[in-house]
Tab-separated table of C-alpha atoms and ligand atoms in Angstrom:
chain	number	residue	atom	x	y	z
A	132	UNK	CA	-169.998	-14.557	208.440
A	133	UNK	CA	-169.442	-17.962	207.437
A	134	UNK	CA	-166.203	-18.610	205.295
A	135	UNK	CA	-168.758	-19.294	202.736
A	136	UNK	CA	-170.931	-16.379	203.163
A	137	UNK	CA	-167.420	-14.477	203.092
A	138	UNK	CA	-166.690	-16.645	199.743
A	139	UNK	CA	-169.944	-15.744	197.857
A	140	UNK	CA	-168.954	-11.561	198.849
A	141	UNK	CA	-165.653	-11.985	197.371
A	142	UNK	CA	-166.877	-14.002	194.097
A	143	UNK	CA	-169.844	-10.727	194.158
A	144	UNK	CA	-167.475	-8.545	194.501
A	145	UNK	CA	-165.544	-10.533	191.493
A	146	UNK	CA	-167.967	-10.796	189.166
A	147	UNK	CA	-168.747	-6.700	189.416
A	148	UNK	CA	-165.557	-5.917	188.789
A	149	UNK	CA	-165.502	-7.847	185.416
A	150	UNK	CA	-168.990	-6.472	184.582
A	151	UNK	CA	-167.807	-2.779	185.055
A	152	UNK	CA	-165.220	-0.907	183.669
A	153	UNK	CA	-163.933	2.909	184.205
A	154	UNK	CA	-162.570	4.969	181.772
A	155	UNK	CA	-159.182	6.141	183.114
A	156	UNK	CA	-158.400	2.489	184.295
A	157	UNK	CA	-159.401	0.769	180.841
A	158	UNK	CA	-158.989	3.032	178.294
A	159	UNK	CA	-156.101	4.829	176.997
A	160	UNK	CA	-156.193	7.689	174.786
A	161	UNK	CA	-153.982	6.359	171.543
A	162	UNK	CA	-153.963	9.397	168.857
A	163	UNK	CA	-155.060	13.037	168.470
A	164	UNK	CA	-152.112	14.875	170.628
A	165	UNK	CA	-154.177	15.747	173.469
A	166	UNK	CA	-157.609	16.288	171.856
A	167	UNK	CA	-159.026	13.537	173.321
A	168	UNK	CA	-159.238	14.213	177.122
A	169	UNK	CA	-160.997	12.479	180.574
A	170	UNK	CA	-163.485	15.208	181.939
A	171	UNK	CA	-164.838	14.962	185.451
A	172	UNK	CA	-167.293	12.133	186.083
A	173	UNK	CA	-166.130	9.757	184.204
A	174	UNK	CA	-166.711	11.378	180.659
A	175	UNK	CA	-164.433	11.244	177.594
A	176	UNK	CA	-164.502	13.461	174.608
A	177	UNK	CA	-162.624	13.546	171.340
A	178	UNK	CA	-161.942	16.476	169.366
A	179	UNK	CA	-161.475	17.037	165.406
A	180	UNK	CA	-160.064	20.234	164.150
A	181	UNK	CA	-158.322	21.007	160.832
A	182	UNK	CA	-154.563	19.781	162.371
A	183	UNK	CA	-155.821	16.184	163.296
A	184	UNK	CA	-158.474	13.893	164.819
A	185	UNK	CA	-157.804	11.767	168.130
A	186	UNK	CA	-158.888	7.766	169.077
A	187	UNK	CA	-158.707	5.587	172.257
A	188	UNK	CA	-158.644	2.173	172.375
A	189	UNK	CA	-159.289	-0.234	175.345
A	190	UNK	CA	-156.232	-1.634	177.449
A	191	UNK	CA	-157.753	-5.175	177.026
A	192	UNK	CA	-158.391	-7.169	174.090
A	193	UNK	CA	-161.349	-9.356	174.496
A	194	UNK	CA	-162.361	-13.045	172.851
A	195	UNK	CA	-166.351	-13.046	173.170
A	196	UNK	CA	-167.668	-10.488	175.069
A	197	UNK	CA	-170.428	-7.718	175.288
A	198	UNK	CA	-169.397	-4.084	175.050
A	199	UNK	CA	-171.894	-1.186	175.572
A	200	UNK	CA	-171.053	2.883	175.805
A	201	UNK	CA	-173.197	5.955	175.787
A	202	UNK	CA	-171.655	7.890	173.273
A	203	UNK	CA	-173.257	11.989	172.185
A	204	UNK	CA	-172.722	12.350	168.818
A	205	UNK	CA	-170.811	15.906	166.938
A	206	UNK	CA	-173.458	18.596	167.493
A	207	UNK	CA	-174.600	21.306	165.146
A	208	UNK	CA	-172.609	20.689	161.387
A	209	UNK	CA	-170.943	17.647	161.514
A	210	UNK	CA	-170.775	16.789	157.849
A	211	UNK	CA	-167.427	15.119	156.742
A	212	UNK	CA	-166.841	13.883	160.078
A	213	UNK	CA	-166.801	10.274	161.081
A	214	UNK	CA	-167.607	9.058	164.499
A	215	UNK	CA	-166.232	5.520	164.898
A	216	UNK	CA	-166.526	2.643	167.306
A	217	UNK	CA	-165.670	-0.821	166.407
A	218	UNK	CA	-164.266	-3.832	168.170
A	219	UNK	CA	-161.337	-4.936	165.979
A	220	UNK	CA	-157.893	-7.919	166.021
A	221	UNK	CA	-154.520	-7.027	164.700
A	222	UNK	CA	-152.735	-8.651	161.299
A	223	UNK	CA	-153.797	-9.075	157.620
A	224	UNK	CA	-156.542	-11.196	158.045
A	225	UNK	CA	-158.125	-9.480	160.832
A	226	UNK	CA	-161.605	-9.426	162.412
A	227	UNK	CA	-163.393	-6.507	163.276
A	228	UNK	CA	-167.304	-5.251	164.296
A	229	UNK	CA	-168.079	-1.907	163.177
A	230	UNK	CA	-170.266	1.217	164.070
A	231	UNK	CA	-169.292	4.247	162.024
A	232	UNK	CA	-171.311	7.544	162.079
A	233	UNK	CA	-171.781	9.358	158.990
A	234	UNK	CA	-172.123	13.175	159.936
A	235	UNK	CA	-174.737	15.758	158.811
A	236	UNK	CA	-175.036	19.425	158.036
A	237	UNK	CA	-177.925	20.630	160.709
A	238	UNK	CA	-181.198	19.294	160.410
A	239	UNK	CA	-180.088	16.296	158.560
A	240	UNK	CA	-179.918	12.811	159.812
A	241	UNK	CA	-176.954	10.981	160.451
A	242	UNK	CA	-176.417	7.817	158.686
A	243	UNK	CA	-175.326	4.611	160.967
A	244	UNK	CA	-172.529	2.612	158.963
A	245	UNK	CA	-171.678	-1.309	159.975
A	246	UNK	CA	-169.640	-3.719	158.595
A	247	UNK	CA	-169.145	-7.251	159.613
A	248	UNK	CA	-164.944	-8.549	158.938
A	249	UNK	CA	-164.187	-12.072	159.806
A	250	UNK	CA	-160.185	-13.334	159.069
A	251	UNK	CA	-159.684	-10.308	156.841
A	252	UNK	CA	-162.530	-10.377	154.798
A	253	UNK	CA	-165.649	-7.164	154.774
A	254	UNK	CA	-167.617	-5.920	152.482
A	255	UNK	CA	-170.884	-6.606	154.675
A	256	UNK	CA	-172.085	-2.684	155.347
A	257	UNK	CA	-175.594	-2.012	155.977
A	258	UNK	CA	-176.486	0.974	156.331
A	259	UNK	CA	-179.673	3.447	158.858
A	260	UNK	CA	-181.291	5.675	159.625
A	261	UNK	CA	-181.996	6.274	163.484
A	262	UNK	CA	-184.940	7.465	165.359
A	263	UNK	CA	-183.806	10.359	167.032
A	264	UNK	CA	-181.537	12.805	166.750
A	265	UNK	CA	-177.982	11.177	168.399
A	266	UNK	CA	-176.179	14.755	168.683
A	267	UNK	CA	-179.019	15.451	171.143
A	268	UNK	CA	-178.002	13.088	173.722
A	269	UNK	CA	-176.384	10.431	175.025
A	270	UNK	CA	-177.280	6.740	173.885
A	271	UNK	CA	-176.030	3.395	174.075
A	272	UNK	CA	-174.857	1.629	171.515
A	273	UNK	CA	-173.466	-2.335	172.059
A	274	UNK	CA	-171.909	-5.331	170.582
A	275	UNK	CA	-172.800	-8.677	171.765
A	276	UNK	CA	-170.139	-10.950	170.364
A	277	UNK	CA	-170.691	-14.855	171.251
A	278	UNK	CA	-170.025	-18.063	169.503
A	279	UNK	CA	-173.588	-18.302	168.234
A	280	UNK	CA	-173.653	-14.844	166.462
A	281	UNK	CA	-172.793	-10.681	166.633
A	282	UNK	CA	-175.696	-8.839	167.330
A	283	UNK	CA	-175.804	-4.923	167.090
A	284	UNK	CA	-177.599	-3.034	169.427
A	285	UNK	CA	-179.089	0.409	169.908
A	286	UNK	CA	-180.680	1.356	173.348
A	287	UNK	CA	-180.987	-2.244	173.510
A	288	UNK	CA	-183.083	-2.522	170.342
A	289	UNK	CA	-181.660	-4.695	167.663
A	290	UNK	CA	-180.065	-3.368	164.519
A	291	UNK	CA	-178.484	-6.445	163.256
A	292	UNK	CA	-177.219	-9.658	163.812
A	293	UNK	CA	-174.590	-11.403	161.950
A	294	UNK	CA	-174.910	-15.336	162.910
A	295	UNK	CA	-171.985	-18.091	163.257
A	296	UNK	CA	-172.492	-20.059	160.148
A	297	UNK	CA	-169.456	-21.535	159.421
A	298	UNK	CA	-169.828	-24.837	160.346
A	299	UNK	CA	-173.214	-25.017	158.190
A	300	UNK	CA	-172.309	-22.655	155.095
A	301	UNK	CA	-168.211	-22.293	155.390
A	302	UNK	CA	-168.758	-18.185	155.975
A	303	UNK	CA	-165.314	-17.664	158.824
A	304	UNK	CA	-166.899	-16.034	161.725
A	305	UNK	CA	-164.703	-14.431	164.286
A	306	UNK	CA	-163.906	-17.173	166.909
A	307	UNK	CA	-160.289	-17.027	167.331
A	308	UNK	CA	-158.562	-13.582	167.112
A	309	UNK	CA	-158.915	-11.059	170.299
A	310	UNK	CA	-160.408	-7.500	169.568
A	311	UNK	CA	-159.505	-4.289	171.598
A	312	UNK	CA	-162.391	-1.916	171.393
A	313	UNK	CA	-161.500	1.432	169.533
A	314	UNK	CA	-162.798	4.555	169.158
A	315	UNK	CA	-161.912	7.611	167.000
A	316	UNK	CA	-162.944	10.895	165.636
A	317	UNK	CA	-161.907	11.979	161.914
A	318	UNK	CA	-162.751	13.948	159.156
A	319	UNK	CA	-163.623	11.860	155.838
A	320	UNK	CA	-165.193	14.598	153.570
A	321	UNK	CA	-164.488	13.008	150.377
A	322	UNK	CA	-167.289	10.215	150.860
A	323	UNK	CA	-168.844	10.746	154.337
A	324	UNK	CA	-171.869	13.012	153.443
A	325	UNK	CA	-173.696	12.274	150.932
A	326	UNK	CA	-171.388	10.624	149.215
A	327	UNK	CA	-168.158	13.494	149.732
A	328	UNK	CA	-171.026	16.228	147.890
A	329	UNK	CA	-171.025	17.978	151.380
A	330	UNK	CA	-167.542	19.362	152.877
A	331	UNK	CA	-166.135	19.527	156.290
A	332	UNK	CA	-167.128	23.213	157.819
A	333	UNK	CA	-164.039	24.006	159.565
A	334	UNK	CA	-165.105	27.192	161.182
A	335	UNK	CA	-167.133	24.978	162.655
A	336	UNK	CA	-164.276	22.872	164.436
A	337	UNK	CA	-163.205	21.820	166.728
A	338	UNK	CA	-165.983	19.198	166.484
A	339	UNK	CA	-166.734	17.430	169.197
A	340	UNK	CA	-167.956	13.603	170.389
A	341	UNK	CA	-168.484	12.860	174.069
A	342	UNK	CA	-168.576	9.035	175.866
A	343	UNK	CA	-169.538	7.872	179.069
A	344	UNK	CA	-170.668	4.817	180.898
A	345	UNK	CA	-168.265	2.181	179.096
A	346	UNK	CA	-169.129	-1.250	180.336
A	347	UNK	CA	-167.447	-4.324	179.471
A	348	UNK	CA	-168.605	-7.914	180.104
A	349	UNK	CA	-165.960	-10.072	178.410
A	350	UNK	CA	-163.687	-12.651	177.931
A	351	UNK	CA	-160.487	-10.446	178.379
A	352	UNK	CA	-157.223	-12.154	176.741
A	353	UNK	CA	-154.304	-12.362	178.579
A	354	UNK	CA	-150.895	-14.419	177.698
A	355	UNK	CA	-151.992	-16.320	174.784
A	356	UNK	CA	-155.708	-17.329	176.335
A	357	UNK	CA	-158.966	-16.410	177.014
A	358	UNK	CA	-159.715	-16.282	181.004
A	359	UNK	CA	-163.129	-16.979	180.419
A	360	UNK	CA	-163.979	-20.044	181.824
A	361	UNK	CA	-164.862	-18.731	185.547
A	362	UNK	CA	-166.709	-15.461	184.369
A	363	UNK	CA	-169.189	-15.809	181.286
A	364	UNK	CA	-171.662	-13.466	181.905
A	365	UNK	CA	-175.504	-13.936	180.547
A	366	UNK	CA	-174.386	-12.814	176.938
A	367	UNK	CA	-172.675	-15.833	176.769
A	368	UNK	CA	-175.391	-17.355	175.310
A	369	UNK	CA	-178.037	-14.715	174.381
A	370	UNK	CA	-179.363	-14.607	171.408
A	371	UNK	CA	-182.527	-12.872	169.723
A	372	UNK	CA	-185.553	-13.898	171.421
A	373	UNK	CA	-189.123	-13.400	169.599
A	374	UNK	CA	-189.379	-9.700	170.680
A	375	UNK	CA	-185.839	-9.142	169.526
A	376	UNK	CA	-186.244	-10.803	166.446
A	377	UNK	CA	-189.803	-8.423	165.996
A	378	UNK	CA	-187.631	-5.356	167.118
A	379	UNK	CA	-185.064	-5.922	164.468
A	380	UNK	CA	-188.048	-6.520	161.755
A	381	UNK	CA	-188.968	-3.148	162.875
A	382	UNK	CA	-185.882	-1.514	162.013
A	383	UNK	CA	-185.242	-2.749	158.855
A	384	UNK	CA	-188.285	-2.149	157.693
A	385	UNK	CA	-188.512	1.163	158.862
A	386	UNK	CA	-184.548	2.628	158.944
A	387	UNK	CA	-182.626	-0.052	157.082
A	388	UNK	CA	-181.136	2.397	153.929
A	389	UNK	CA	-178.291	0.362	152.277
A	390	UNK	CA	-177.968	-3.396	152.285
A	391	UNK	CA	-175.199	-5.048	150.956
A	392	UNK	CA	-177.542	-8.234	150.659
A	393	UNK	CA	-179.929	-6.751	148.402
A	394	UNK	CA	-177.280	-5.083	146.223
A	395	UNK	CA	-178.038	-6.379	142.959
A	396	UNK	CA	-176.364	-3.816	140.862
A	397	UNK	CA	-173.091	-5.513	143.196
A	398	UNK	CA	-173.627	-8.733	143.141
A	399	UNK	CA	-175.960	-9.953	140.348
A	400	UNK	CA	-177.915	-12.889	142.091
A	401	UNK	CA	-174.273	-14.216	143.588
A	402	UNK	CA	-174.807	-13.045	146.676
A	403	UNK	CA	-172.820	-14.080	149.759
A	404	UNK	CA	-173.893	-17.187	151.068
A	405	UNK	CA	-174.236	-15.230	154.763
A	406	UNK	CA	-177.408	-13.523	152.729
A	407	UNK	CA	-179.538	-16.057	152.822
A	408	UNK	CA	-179.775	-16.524	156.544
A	409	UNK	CA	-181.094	-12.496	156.483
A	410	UNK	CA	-184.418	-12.144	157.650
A	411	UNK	CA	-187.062	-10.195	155.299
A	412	UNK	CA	-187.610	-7.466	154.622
B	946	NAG	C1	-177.507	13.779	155.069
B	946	NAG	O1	-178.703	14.374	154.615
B	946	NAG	C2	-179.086	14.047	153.293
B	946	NAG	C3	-180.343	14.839	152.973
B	946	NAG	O2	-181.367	14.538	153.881
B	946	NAG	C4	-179.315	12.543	153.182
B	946	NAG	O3	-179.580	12.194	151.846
B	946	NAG	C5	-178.072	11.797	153.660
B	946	NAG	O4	-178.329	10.394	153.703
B	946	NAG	C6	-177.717	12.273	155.059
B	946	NAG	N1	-176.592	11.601	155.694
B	946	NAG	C7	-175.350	11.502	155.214
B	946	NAG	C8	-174.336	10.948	156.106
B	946	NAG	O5	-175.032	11.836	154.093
């Protein structure tokens, strides 16, 4: 090989390693006292039982990035329980992406929570339905997080996108704070299920999530910087193209359930100014 045939294998080689990540070398279990364990081939699960819940978070923190991890949502009776997974900074006026899952008593659907914080302001949740069962098996869910916008994915299908309008209409989008990805299972029976009306089942416990497959493409922060100069990946600058945009039409229309833009009863007509860049329905 040519030293520049040898060059282009090493920068390969490079650019796989940034695109891939492993469980046991990027994430460390943070809470839960042992009930959240690494099982053979590369699977993690986190337990709930009456005594406590458990969490991991990544090693890295990340400024832009795309994050994506087949997660198997708490079979059978999982109401009261909370499934979450959320990029998120540190400090009072943090930043954070959020996927929370509502649990169900069998039969009943699951309810997708998301919220949208940028420099310590929230209060963005929409709310869905999905269209399967996510106890069943594993699926991916993503966050593509880019100067343009934050886009929300499920098995690559758009759920929602929160767009970088701050130049334009003064809303603070995250831009400048680093976010370690976190994950954690807990039990929140006071609101989770239908509104705190149905109670954690303990005999049920311990309740169980599983993850596998976590994949990180991102800007990873390291002493006081972003090293992303030499490694943006294509989500650098994706954005919704006409099928995504028709995709995410779909599932609003269809498995949208709360909307904190159409909240009248919250708002009146003062809505936040991020509402009117929402596309109908
Ligand atoms: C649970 O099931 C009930 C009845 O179908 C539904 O109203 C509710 O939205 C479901 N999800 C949660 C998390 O409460």
């Amino acid at each position: 090989m040519s030293n520049g045939q040898i060059l282009q294998v090493l920068f390969l080689a490079l650019v796989v390693a940034v695109a891939s990540a492993d469980f046991n070398t990027d994430i460390d279990i943070s809470w839960g006292a042992g009930r959240g364990k690494f099982l053979n081939g590369n699977l993690l699960q986190l337990s709930l039982d009456r005594g406590s819940g458990s969490g991991f978070r990544s090693r890295a923190e990340y400024l832009y990035g795309r994050v994506d991890m087949d997660i198997k949502l708490v079979l059978g009776n999982s109401a009261g329980t909370v499934t979450t997974y959320y990029l998120s900074s540190q400090g009072p006026t943090h930043d954070e992406i959020d996927f929370e899952f509502l649990g169900n008593v069998t039969g009943e659907p699951y309810i997708l929570h998301t919220n949208v914080f940028s420099q310590g302001k929230g209060n963005r949740e929409q709310q869905f339905y999905l269209w399967f069962d996510p106890r069943a098996d594993f699926h991916t869910y993503s966050i593509l997080w880019n100067p343009q916008q934050i886009i929300f994915y499920v098995d690559g299908t758009p759920i929602r996108e929160f767009r970088n309008i701050e130049s334009s209409a003064g809303v603070p989008y995250p831009k400048s704070q680093p976010m370690r990805l976190y994950s954690s299972l807990w039990d929140a029976e006071d609101w989770a299920t239908r509104g705190g009306l149905v109670k954690t089942d303990w005999s049920q416990a311990p309740f169980v999530a599983s993850y596998r497959n976590f994949r990180a493409d991102a800007c990873v922060w390291s002493s006081g910087r972003s090293a992303c100069s030499a490694s943006k990946g294509t989500w650098w600058a994706q954005s919704l193209d006409a099928g995504g945009a028709q995709k995410l039409r779909w599932v609003r229309k269809n498995y949208m359930i709360y909307n904190y833009c159409t909240d009248t009863k919250r708002f009146g007509q003062g809505f936040p100014p991020e509402c009117s860049q929402e596309m109908a329905p």
